mmCIF file of C-alpha atoms in Angstrom:
data_model
loop_
_atom_site.group_PDB
_atom_site.id
_atom_site.type_symbol
_atom_site.label_atom_id
_atom_site.label_comp_id
_atom_site.label_asym_id
_atom_site.label_seq_id
_atom_site.Cartn_x
_atom_site.Cartn_y
_atom_site.Cartn_z
ATOM 1 C CA MET A 1 -185.596 65.805 139.449
ATOM 2 C CA LEU A 2 -184.166 64.982 142.899
ATOM 3 C CA THR A 3 -185.824 67.999 144.483
ATOM 4 C CA GLN A 4 -189.207 66.936 143.162
ATOM 5 C CA ALA A 5 -188.653 63.354 144.364
ATOM 6 C CA VAL A 6 -187.738 64.579 147.864
ATOM 7 C CA ASP A 7 -190.749 66.897 148.005
ATOM 8 C CA THR A 8 -193.068 64.104 146.859
ATOM 9 C CA ALA A 9 -191.632 61.599 149.333
ATOM 10 C CA LEU A 10 -191.914 64.033 152.255
ATOM 11 C CA ALA A 11 -195.492 64.895 151.300
ATOM 12 C CA LYS A 12 -196.451 61.214 151.251
ATOM 13 C CA ILE A 13 -194.702 60.535 154.554
ATOM 14 C CA GLY A 14 -196.355 63.586 156.084
ATOM 15 C CA ALA A 15 -199.802 62.547 154.893
ATOM 16 C CA ALA A 16 -199.387 59.090 156.461
ATOM 17 C CA SER A 17 -197.920 60.399 159.744
ATOM 18 C CA PRO A 18 -199.735 61.389 162.925
ATOM 19 C CA LYS A 19 -200.411 65.125 163.261
ATOM 20 C CA ASP A 20 -197.836 65.585 166.030
ATOM 21 C CA LEU A 21 -195.043 64.303 163.776
ATOM 22 C CA ARG A 22 -195.904 66.387 160.699
ATOM 23 C CA GLN A 23 -194.213 69.512 162.088
ATOM 24 C CA GLU A 24 -191.046 67.529 162.844
ATOM 25 C CA ILE A 25 -190.982 66.076 159.321
ATOM 26 C CA GLY A 26 -190.804 69.592 157.904
ATOM 27 C CA GLU A 27 -187.752 70.297 160.067
ATOM 28 C CA ILE A 28 -185.636 67.181 159.423
ATOM 29 C CA GLY A 29 -182.906 69.079 157.605
ATOM 30 C CA LEU A 30 -183.256 67.303 154.259
ATOM 31 C CA TRP A 31 -182.119 69.535 151.430
ATOM 32 C CA ALA A 32 -182.041 68.788 147.715
ATOM 33 C CA PRO A 33 -181.183 72.073 145.981
ATOM 34 C CA ARG A 34 -181.563 72.804 142.311
ATOM 35 C CA PHE A 35 -178.320 73.811 140.621
ATOM 36 C CA GLY A 36 -179.014 75.328 137.256
ATOM 37 C CA LYS A 37 -181.297 73.931 134.647
ATOM 38 C CA PRO A 38 -181.813 70.173 135.054
ATOM 39 C CA THR A 39 -181.020 68.140 131.987
ATOM 40 C CA ARG A 40 -182.484 64.833 130.954
ATOM 41 C CA HIS A 41 -180.169 62.604 128.991
ATOM 42 C CA THR A 42 -182.107 59.410 129.017
ATOM 43 C CA THR A 43 -181.108 58.311 125.530
ATOM 44 C CA GLY A 44 -179.395 54.989 125.931
ATOM 45 C CA LEU A 45 -180.194 54.528 129.628
ATOM 46 C CA HIS A 46 -182.393 51.533 128.838
ATOM 47 C CA VAL A 47 -179.528 49.976 126.849
ATOM 48 C CA ILE A 48 -177.114 50.592 129.730
ATOM 49 C CA ARG A 49 -179.548 49.180 132.314
ATOM 50 C CA GLU A 50 -180.115 46.101 130.165
ATOM 51 C CA ALA A 51 -176.356 45.591 129.730
ATOM 52 C CA ILE A 52 -175.908 45.814 133.507
ATOM 53 C CA ARG A 53 -178.738 43.342 134.090
ATOM 54 C CA ARG A 54 -177.426 40.875 131.501
ATOM 55 C CA GLU A 55 -173.748 41.530 132.391
ATOM 56 C CA HIS A 56 -172.884 42.381 128.786
ATOM 57 C CA LYS A 57 -170.152 44.602 127.403
ATOM 58 C CA LEU A 58 -170.982 47.882 125.645
ATOM 59 C CA HIS A 59 -169.178 49.639 122.812
ATOM 60 C CA ILE A 60 -169.347 53.425 123.237
ATOM 61 C CA LEU A 61 -168.116 56.530 121.461
ATOM 62 C CA TYR A 62 -167.264 58.921 124.296
ATOM 63 C CA THR A 63 -166.461 62.640 124.190
ATOM 64 C CA SER A 64 -164.304 63.875 127.073
ATOM 65 C CA LEU A 65 -164.526 67.302 128.705
ATOM 66 C CA ALA A 66 -161.586 68.290 126.482
ATOM 67 C CA GLU A 67 -163.766 67.356 123.453
ATOM 68 C CA THR A 68 -161.616 64.327 122.593
ATOM 69 C CA GLU A 69 -163.565 61.401 121.148
ATOM 70 C CA THR A 70 -162.544 57.854 122.000
ATOM 71 C CA GLU A 71 -164.036 54.471 121.268
ATOM 72 C CA ARG A 72 -164.303 52.267 124.322
ATOM 73 C CA VAL A 73 -165.501 48.841 125.329
ATOM 74 C CA ILE A 74 -166.889 49.038 128.838
ATOM 75 C CA TRP A 75 -168.393 46.639 131.351
ATOM 76 C CA PRO A 76 -171.084 48.745 133.039
ATOM 77 C CA VAL A 77 -171.361 48.128 136.784
ATOM 78 C CA ALA A 78 -173.756 50.813 138.040
ATOM 79 C CA LEU A 79 -175.686 53.938 137.142
ATOM 80 C CA ALA A 80 -175.604 57.025 139.363
ATOM 81 C CA PHE A 81 -178.184 59.783 139.131
ATOM 82 C CA PHE A 82 -177.409 63.340 140.220
ATOM 83 C CA GLU A 83 -179.360 66.533 139.653
ATOM 84 C CA GLY A 84 -178.840 67.181 135.957
ATOM 85 C CA VAL A 85 -176.351 64.389 135.197
ATOM 86 C CA GLN A 86 -176.207 60.617 135.060
ATOM 87 C CA LEU A 87 -173.002 58.588 135.337
ATOM 88 C CA VAL A 88 -172.091 55.069 134.298
ATOM 89 C CA ALA A 89 -169.517 53.368 136.495
ATOM 90 C CA ALA A 90 -167.744 50.762 134.384
ATOM 91 C CA TRP A 91 -164.588 48.779 133.797
ATOM 92 C CA CYS A 92 -162.946 50.331 130.739
ATOM 93 C CA GLU A 93 -160.924 47.972 128.554
ATOM 94 C CA LEU A 94 -158.986 50.891 127.007
ATOM 95 C CA ARG A 95 -157.771 52.192 130.381
ATOM 96 C CA ALA A 96 -157.768 48.781 132.128
ATOM 97 C CA ASP A 97 -159.383 50.446 135.119
ATOM 98 C CA PHE A 98 -162.715 51.588 136.497
ATOM 99 C CA GLN A 99 -163.948 54.807 134.929
ATOM 100 C CA HIS A 100 -167.022 57.009 135.283
ATOM 101 C CA PHE A 101 -168.725 58.166 132.114
ATOM 102 C CA ARG A 102 -171.278 60.945 131.878
ATOM 103 C CA VAL A 103 -174.262 59.661 129.917
ATOM 104 C CA ASP A 104 -174.659 63.005 128.130
ATOM 105 C CA ARG A 105 -171.116 62.589 126.733
ATOM 106 C CA ILE A 106 -171.788 59.160 125.221
ATOM 107 C CA ALA A 107 -172.273 59.956 121.533
ATOM 108 C CA SER A 108 -173.268 56.401 120.627
ATOM 109 C CA LEU A 109 -173.513 53.025 122.289
ATOM 110 C CA GLU A 110 -174.344 49.497 121.347
ATOM 111 C CA THR A 111 -174.469 46.257 123.227
ATOM 112 C CA LEU A 112 -171.952 43.701 122.077
ATOM 113 C CA GLY A 113 -173.851 40.736 123.495
ATOM 114 C CA ILE A 114 -170.563 39.549 125.035
ATOM 115 C CA PRO A 115 -170.703 38.676 128.738
ATOM 116 C CA TYR A 116 -168.209 40.132 131.199
ATOM 117 C CA PRO A 117 -165.435 37.686 132.116
ATOM 118 C CA ARG A 118 -166.433 38.168 135.786
ATOM 119 C CA THR A 119 -169.815 38.624 137.443
ATOM 120 C CA ARG A 120 -171.236 42.096 137.965
ATOM 121 C CA LYS A 121 -171.325 41.356 141.686
ATOM 122 C CA ASP A 122 -167.543 40.793 141.686
ATOM 123 C CA LEU A 123 -166.969 43.891 139.545
ATOM 124 C CA ALA A 124 -169.133 46.004 141.857
ATOM 125 C CA ARG A 125 -167.124 44.816 144.860
ATOM 126 C CA GLN A 126 -163.845 45.672 143.082
ATOM 127 C CA TRP A 127 -165.238 49.072 142.051
ATOM 128 C CA GLU A 128 -166.183 49.829 145.674
ATOM 129 C CA GLN A 129 -162.692 48.814 146.822
ATOM 130 C CA ALA A 130 -161.100 51.026 144.169
ATOM 131 C CA ARG A 131 -163.266 53.972 145.242
ATOM 132 C CA ALA A 132 -162.390 53.405 148.907
ATOM 133 C CA SER A 133 -158.655 53.348 148.147
ATOM 134 C CA GLU A 134 -158.920 56.667 146.262
ATOM 135 C CA ARG A 135 -160.364 58.521 149.288
ATOM 136 C CA PRO A 136 -157.887 60.748 151.099
ATOM 137 C CA ARG A 137 -156.705 59.157 154.365
ATOM 138 C CA GLY A 138 -158.492 60.357 157.447
ATOM 139 C CA ARG A 139 -161.553 61.406 155.497
ATOM 140 C CA GLU A 140 -164.492 59.086 155.708
ATOM 141 C CA PRO A 141 -167.509 59.459 153.460
ATOM 142 C CA LEU A 142 -170.246 61.677 154.839
ATOM 143 C CA CYS A 143 -172.907 59.007 154.483
#
């Protein structure tokens, strides 16, 4: 998925660029490798996106890596897309903390129609701060 998107974007940029820049575009060092068979778990993504847009809570049945099922009420903040996996970053009422949930491990989900007690913008800022505080000292992100 990402590899195809990168290839398509570079092809379009190359087609619109002057001939002398086309060679340089091919040597920019952009790499999006394929790791295993890509999976597409798009079931429920539209519900998650809508909950993020409307700032509504979701009720999910989640299966952990250890195969433990838990029911959770989450306040989705963001979606992240990686090659073969999608994550939901959310405030989890059960853990009273920000958690990341793999979409392919969400067995069921439903919108509760209940707004978050804070705005998504505020939650996103708090999530970013929480992520920054979890980074090992002396190690800055690569991007």
